[in-house]
PDB file of C-alpha atoms in Angstrom:
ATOM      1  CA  UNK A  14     -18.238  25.052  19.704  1.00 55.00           C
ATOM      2  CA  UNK A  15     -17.209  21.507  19.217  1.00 58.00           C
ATOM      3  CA  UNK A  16     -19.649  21.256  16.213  1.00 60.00           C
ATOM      4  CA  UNK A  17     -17.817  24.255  14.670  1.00 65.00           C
ATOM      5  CA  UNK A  18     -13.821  22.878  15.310  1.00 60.00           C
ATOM      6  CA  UNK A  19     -15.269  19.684  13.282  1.00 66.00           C
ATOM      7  CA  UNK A  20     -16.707  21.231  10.597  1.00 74.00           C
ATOM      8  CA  UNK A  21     -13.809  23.154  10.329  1.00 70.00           C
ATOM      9  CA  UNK A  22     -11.411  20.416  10.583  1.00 76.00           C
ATOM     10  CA  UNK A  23     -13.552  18.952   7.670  1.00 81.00           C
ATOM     11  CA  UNK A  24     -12.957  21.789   5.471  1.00 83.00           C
ATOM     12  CA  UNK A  25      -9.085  21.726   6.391  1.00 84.00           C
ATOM     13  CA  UNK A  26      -9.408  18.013   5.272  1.00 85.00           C
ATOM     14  CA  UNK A  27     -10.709  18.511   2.163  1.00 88.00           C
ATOM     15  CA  UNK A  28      -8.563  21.393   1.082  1.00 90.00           C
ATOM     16  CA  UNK A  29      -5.770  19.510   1.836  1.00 87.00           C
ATOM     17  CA  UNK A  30      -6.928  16.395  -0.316  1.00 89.00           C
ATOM     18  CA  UNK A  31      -7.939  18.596  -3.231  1.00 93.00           C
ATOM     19  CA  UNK A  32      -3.578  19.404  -2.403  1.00 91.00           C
ATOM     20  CA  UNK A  33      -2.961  16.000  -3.097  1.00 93.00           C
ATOM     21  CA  UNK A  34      -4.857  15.727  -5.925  1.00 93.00           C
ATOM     22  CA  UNK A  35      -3.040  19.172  -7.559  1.00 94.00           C
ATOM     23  CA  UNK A  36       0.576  17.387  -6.331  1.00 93.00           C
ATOM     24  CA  UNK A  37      -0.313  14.004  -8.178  1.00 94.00           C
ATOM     25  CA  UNK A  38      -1.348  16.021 -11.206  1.00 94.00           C
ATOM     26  CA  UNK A  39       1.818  17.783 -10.763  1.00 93.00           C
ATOM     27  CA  UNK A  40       4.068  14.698  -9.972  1.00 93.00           C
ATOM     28  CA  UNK A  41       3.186  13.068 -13.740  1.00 92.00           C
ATOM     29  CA  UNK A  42       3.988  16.275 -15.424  1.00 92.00           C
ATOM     30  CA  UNK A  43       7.110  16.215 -14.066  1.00 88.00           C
ATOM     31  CA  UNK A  44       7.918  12.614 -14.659  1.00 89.00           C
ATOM     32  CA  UNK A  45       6.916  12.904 -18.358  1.00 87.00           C
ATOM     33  CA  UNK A  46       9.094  15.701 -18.521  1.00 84.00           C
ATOM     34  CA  UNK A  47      11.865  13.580 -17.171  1.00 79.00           C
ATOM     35  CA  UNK A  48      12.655  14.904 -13.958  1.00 76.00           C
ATOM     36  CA  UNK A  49      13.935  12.441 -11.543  1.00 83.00           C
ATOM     37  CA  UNK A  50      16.609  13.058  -8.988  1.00 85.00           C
ATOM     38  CA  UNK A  51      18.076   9.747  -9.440  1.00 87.00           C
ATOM     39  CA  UNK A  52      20.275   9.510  -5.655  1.00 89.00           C
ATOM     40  CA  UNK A  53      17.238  10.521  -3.629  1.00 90.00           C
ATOM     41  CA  UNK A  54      15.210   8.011  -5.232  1.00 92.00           C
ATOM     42  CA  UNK A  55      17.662   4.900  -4.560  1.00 92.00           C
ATOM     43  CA  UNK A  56      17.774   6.144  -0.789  1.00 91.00           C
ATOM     44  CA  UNK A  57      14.034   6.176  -0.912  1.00 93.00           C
ATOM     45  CA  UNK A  58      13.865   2.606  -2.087  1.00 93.00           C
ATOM     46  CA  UNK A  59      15.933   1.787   0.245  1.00 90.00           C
ATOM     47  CA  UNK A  60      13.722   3.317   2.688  1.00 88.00           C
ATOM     48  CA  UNK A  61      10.554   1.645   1.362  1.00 91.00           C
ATOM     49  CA  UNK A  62      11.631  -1.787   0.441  1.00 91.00           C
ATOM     50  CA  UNK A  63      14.660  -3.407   2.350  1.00 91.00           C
ATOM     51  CA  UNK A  64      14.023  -1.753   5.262  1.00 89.00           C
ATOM     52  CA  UNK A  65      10.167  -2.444   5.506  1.00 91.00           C
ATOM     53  CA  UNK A  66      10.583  -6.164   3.900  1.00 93.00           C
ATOM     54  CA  UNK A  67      10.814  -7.576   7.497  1.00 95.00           C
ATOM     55  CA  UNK A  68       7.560  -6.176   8.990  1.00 94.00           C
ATOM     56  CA  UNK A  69       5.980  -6.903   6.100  1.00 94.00           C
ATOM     57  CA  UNK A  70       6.753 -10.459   5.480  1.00 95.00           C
ATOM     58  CA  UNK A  71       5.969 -11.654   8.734  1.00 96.00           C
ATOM     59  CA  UNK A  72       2.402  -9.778   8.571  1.00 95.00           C
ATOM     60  CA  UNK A  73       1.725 -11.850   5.264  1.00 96.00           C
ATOM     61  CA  UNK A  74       3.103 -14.882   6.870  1.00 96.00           C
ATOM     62  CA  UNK A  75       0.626 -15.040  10.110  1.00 96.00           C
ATOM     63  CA  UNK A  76      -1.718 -13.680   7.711  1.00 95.00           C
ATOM     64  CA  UNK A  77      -1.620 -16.406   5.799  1.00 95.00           C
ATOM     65  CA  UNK A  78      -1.443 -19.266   8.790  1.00 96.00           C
ATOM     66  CA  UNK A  79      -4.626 -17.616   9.991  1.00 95.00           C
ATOM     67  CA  UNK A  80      -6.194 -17.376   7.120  1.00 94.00           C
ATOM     68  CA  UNK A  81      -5.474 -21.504   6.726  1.00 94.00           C
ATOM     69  CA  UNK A  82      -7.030 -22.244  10.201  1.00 93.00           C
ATOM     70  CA  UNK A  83     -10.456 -20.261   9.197  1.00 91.00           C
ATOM     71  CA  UNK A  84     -10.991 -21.963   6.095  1.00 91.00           C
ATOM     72  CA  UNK A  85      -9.610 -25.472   5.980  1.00 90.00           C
ATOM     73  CA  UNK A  86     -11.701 -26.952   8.900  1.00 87.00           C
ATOM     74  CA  UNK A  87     -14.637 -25.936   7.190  1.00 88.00           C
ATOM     75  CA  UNK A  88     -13.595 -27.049   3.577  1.00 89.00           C
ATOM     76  CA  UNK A  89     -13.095 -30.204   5.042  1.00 88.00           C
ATOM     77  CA  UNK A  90     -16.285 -30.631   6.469  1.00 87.00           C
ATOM     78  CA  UNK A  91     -17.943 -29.556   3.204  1.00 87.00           C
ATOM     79  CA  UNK A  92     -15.519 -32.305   0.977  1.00 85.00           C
ATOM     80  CA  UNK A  93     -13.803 -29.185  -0.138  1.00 84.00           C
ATOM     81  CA  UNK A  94     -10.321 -29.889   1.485  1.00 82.00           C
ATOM     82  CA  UNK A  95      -8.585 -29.975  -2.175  1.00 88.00           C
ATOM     83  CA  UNK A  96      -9.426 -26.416  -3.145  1.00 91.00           C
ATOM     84  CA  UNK A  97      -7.958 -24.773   0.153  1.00 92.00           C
ATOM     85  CA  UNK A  98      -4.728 -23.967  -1.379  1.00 93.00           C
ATOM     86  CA  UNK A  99      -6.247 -22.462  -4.466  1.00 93.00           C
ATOM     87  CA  UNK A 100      -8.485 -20.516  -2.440  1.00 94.00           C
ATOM     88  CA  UNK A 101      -5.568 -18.814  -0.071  1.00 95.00           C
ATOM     89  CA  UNK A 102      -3.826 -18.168  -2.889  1.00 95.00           C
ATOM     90  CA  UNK A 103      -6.816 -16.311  -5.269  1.00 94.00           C
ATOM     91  CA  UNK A 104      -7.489 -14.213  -1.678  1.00 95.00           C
ATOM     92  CA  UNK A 105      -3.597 -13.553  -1.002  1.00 95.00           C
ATOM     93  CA  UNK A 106      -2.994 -12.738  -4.675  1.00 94.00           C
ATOM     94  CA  UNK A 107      -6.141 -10.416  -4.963  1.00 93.00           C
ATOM     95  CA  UNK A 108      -7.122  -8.857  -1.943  1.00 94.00           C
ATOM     96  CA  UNK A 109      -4.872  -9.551   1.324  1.00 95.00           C
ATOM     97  CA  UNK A 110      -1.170  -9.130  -0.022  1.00 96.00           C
ATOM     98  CA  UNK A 111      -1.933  -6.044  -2.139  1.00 96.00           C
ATOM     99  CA  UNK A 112      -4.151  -4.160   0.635  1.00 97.00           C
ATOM    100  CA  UNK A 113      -2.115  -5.707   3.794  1.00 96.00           C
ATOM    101  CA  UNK A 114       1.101  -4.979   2.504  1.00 96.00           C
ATOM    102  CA  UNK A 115       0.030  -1.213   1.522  1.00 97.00           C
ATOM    103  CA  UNK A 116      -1.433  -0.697   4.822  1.00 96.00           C
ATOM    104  CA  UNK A 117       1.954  -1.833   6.385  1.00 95.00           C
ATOM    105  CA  UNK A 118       3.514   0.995   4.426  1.00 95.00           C
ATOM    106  CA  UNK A 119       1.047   3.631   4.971  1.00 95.00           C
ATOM    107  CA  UNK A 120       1.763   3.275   8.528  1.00 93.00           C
ATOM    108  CA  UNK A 121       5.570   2.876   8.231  1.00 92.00           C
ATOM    109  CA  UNK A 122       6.400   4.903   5.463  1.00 94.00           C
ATOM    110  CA  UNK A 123       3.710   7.023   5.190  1.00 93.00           C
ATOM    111  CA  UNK A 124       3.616   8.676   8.050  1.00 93.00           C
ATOM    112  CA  UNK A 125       8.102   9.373   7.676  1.00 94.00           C
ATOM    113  CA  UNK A 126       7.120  11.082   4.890  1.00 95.00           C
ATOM    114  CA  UNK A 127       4.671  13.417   6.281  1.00 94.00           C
ATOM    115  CA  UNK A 128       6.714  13.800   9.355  1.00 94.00           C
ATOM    116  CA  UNK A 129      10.049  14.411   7.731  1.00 94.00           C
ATOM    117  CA  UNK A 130       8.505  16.679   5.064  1.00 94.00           C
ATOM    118  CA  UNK A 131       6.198  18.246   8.126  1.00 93.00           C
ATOM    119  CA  UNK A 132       9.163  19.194   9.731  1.00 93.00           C
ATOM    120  CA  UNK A 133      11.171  20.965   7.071  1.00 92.00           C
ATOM    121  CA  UNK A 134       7.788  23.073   5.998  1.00 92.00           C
ATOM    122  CA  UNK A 135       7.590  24.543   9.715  1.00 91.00           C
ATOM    123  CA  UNK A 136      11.376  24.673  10.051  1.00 90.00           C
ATOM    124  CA  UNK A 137      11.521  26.461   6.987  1.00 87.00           C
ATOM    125  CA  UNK A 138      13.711  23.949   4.562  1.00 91.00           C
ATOM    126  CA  UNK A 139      11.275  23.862   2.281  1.00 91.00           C
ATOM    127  CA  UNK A 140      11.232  27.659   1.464  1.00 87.00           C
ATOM    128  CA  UNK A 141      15.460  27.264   1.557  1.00 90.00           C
ATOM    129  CA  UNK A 142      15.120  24.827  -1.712  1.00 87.00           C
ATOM    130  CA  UNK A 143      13.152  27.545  -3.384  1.00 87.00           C
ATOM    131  CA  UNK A 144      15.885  30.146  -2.812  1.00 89.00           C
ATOM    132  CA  UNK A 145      18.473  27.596  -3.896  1.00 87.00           C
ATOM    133  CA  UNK A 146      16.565  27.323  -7.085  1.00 86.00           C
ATOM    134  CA  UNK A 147      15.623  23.788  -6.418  1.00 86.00           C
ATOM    135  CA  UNK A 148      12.455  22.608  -6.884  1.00 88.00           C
ATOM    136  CA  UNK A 149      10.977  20.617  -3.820  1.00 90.00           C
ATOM    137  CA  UNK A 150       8.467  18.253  -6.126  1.00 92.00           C
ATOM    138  CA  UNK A 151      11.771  17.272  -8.436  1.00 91.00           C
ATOM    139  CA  UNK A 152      13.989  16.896  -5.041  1.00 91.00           C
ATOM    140  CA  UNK A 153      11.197  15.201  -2.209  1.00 93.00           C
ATOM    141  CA  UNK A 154       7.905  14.354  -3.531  1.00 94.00           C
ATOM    142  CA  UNK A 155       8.975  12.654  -6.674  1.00 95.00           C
ATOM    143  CA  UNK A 156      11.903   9.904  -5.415  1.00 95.00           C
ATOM    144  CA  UNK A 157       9.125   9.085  -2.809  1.00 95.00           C
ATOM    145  CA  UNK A 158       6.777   8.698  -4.702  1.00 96.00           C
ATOM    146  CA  UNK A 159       8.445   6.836  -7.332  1.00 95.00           C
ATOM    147  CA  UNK A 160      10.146   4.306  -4.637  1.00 95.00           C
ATOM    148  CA  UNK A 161       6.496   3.208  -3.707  1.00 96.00           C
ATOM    149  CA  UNK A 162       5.284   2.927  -6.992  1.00 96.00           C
ATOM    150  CA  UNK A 163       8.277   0.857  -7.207  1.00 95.00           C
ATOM    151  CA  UNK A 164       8.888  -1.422  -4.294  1.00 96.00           C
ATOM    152  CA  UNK A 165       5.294  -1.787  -2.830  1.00 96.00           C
ATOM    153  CA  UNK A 166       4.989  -4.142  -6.006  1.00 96.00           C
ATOM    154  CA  UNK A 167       7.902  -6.356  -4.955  1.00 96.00           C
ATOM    155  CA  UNK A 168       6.959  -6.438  -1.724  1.00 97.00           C
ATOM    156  CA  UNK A 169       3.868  -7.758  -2.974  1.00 97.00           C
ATOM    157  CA  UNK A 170       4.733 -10.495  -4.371  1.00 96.00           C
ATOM    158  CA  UNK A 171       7.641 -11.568  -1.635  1.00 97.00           C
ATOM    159  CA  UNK A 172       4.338 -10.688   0.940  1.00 96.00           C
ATOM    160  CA  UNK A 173       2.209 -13.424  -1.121  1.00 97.00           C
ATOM    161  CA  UNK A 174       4.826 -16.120  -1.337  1.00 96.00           C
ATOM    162  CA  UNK A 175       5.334 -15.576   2.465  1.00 97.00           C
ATOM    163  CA  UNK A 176       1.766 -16.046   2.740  1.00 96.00           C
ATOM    164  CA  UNK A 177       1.405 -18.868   0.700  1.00 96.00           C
ATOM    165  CA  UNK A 178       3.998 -20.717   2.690  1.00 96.00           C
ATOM    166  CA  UNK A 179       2.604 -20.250   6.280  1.00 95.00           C
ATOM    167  CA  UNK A 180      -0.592 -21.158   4.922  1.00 95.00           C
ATOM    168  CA  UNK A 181       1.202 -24.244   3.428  1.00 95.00           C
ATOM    169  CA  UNK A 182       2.648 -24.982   6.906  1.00 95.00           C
ATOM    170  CA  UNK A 183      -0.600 -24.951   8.872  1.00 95.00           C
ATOM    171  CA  UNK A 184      -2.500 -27.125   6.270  1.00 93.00           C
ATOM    172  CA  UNK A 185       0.082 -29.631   5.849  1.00 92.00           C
ATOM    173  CA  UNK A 186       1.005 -29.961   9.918  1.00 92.00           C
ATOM    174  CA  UNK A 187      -2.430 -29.498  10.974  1.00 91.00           C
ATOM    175  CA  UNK A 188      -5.224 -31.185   8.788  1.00 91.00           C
ATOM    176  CA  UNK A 189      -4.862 -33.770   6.233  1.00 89.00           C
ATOM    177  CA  UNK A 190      -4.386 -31.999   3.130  1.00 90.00           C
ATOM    178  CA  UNK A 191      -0.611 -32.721   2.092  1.00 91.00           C
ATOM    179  CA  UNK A 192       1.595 -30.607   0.596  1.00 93.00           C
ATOM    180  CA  UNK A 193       1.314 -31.751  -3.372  1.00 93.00           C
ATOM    181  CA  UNK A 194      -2.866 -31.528  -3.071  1.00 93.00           C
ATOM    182  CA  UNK A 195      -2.051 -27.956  -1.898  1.00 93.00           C
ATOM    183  CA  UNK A 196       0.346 -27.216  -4.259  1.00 94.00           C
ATOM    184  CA  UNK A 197      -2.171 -28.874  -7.266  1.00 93.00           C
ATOM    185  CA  UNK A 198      -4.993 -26.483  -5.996  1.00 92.00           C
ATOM    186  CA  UNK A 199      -2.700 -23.486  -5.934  1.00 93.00           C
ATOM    187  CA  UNK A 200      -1.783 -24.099  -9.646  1.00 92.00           C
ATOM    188  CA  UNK A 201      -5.430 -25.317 -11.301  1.00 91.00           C
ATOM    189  CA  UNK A 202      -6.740 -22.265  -9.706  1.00 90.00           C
ATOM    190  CA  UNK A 203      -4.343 -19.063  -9.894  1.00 90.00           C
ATOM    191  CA  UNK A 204      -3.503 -17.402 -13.118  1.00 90.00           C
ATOM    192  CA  UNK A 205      -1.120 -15.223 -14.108  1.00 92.00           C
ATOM    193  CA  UNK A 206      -3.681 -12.453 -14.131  1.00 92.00           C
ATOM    194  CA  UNK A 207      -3.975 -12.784 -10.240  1.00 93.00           C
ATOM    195  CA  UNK A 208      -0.441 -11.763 -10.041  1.00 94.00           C
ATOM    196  CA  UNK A 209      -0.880  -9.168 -12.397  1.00 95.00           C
ATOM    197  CA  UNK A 210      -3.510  -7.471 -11.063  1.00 94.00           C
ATOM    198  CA  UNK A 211      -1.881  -7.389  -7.260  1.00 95.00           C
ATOM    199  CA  UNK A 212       1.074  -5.551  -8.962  1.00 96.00           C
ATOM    200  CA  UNK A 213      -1.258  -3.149 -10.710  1.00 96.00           C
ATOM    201  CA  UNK A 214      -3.242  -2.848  -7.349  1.00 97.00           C
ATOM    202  CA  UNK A 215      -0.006  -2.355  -5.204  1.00 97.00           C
ATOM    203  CA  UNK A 216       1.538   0.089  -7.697  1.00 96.00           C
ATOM    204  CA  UNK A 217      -1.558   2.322  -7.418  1.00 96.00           C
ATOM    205  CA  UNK A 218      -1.601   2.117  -3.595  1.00 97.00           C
ATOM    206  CA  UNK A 219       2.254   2.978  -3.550  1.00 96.00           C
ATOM    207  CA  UNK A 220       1.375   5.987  -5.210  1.00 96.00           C
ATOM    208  CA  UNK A 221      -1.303   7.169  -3.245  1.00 97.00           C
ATOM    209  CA  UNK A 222       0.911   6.397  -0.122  1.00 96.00           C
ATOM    210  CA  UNK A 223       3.480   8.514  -1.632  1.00 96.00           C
ATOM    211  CA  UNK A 224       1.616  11.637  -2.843  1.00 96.00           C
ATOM    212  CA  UNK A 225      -0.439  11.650   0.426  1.00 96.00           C
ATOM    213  CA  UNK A 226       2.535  11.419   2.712  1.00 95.00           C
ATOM    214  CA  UNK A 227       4.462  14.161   0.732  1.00 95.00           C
ATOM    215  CA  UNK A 228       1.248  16.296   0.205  1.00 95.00           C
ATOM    216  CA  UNK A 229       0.191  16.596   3.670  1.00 95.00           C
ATOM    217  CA  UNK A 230       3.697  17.470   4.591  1.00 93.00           C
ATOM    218  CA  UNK A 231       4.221  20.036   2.394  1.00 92.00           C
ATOM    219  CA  UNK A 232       0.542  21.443   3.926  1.00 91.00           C
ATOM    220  CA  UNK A 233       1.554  20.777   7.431  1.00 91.00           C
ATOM    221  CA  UNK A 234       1.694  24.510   9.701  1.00 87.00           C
ATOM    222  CA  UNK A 235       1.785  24.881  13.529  1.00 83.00           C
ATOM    223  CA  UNK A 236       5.238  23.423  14.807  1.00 83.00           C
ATOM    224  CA  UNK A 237       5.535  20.646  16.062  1.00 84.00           C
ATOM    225  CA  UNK A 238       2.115  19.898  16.982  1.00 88.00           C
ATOM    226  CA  UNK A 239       1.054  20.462  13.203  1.00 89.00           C
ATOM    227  CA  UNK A 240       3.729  17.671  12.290  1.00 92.00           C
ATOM    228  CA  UNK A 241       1.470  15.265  14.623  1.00 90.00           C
ATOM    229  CA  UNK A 242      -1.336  15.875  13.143  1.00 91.00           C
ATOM    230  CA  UNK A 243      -0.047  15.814   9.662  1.00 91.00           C
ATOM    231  CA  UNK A 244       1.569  12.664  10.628  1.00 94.00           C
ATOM    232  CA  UNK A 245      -1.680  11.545  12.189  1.00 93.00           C
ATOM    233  CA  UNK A 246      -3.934  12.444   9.302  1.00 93.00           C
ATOM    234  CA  UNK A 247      -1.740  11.523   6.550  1.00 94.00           C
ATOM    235  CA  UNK A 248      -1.723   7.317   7.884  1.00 95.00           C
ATOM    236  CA  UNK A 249      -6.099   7.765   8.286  1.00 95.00           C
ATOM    237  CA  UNK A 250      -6.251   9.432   4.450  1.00 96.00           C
ATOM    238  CA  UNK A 251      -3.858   6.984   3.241  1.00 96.00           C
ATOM    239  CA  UNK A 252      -5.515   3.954   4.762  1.00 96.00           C
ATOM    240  CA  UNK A 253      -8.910   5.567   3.584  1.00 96.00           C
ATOM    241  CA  UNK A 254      -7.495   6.152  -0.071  1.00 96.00           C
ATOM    242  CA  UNK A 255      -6.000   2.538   0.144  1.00 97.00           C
ATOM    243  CA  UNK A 256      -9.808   0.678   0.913  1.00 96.00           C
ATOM    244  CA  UNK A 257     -11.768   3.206  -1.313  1.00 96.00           C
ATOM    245  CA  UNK A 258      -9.762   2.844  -4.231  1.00 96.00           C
ATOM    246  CA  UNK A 259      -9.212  -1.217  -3.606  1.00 96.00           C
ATOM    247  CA  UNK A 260     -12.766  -1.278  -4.123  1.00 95.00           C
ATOM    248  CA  UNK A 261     -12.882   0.422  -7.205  1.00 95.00           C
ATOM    249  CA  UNK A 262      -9.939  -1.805  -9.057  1.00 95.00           C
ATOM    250  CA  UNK A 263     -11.391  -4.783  -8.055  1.00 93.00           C
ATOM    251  CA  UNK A 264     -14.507  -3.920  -9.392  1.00 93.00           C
ATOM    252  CA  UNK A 265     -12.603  -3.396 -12.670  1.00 91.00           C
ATOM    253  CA  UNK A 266     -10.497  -6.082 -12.248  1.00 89.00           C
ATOM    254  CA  UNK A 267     -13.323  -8.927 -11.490  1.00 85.00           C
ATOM    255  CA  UNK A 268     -16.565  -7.993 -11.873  1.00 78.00           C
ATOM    256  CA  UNK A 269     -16.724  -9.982 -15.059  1.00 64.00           C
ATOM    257  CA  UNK A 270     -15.067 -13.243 -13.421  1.00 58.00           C
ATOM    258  CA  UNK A 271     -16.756 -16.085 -13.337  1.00 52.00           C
ATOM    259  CA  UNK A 272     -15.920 -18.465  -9.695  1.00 47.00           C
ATOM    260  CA  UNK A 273     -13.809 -21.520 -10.777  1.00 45.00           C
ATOM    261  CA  UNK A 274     -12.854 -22.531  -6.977  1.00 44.00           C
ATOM    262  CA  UNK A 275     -15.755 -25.291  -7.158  1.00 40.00           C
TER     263      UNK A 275
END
């Protein structure tokens, strides 16, 4: 019995993320044909960036002072105390801002979409649009969408600045590596195309925060117990999506990178 609910939650899974996949297909069509509900998508922003900057900033900022304390002790004891900067800043810049900073969102704003969304497909909003002639891609899934894509960037790059600072802070106060060594290593080691490619990375995970969030709301039946588990499933899939597809940009990204840390 238990072997069969699981294989059939499985197969609900998987339709639902071959949903996604038709939405995000449907979601570019629309936005080449220039169909963006302007308002929504400025309240979305709003939604995404201001109001998330907080939680975010102070992840990146611990994230950063821990990642300090891990490495510096040991750089030290290999002679290596120079390059610590330069090395938080190459694994803020590629990895731990982009992917930390998307998970905070998939959790935060994420799951409000697929709750929010959830909620009007059981309560019957969704089917309202329709009969009002307004299409619910053009009026919900596309200033979402579009205010990830948009913001998770920014946040990005305020997230690795935070992080470069607390790291900053612990190295300074707490070993011997001063603050213009730090700031030297930072600069000989990161280039622009670090920066570049967290953008790129966060602007892809923005999007499949977005379409996931809206998707599984729009799939979500049962009540209110469906919107849990829509809410619920739409955060794992994210965070899932997030890691897989991390994986595959950096292998784009770097594969061909030679290491200049030493």
């Amino acid at each position: 019995m238990t072997q069969t609910k699981s294989t059939s939650n499985l197969s609900q899974w998987f339709q639902r993320l071959l949903s996604a996949v038709v939405l995000a297909g449907q979601v570019i069509f629309h936005l080449v044909s220039g169909k963006i509900h302007r308002r929504n998508t400025i309240e979305q922003m709003a939604l995404v960036g201001p109001d998330s900057l907080f939680i975010a900033l102070l992840t990146a900022s611990f994230v950063g002072m821990v990642f300090t304390i891990q490495v510096a002790r040991e750089f030290l004891n290999f002679g290596a105390g120079s390059a610590v900067g330069g090395v938080l800043a190459i694994a803020l810049a590629r990895e731990l801002a982009p992917v930390l900073t998307a998970i905070v969102l998939a959790g935060r704003v994420g799951s409000a979409f697929a709750a929010e969304i959830g909620t009007m497909q059981v309560t019957e909003q969704i089917d309202a649009l329709y009969i009002l002639k307004t299409d619910p891609i053009d009026y919900l899934v596309i200033p979402r969408v579009l205010a990830c894509c948009i913001m998770l960037p920014v946040l990005t790059l305020l997230s690795f600045a935070t992080g470069m600072i607390g790291g900053m802070l612990i190295a300074t106060n707490f070993y011997p590596i001063s603050q213009t060594v730090f700031l030297d290593s930072v600069r000989s080691l990161v280039q622009t195309w670090d920066l570049i490619t967290a953008s790129i990375k966060a602007l892809c995970f923005g999007g499949l925060i977005g379409v996931i969030g809206c998707s599984w709301g729009l799939t979500t039946t049962g009540g209110a117990k469906g919107v849990g588990q829509s809410t619920t499933t739409a955060v794992v899939t994210s965070l899932l999506a997030i890691f897989t597809s991390n994986f595959f940009l950096s292998w784009l990204m770097f594969r061909g990178m030679g290491s200049g840390v030493f």
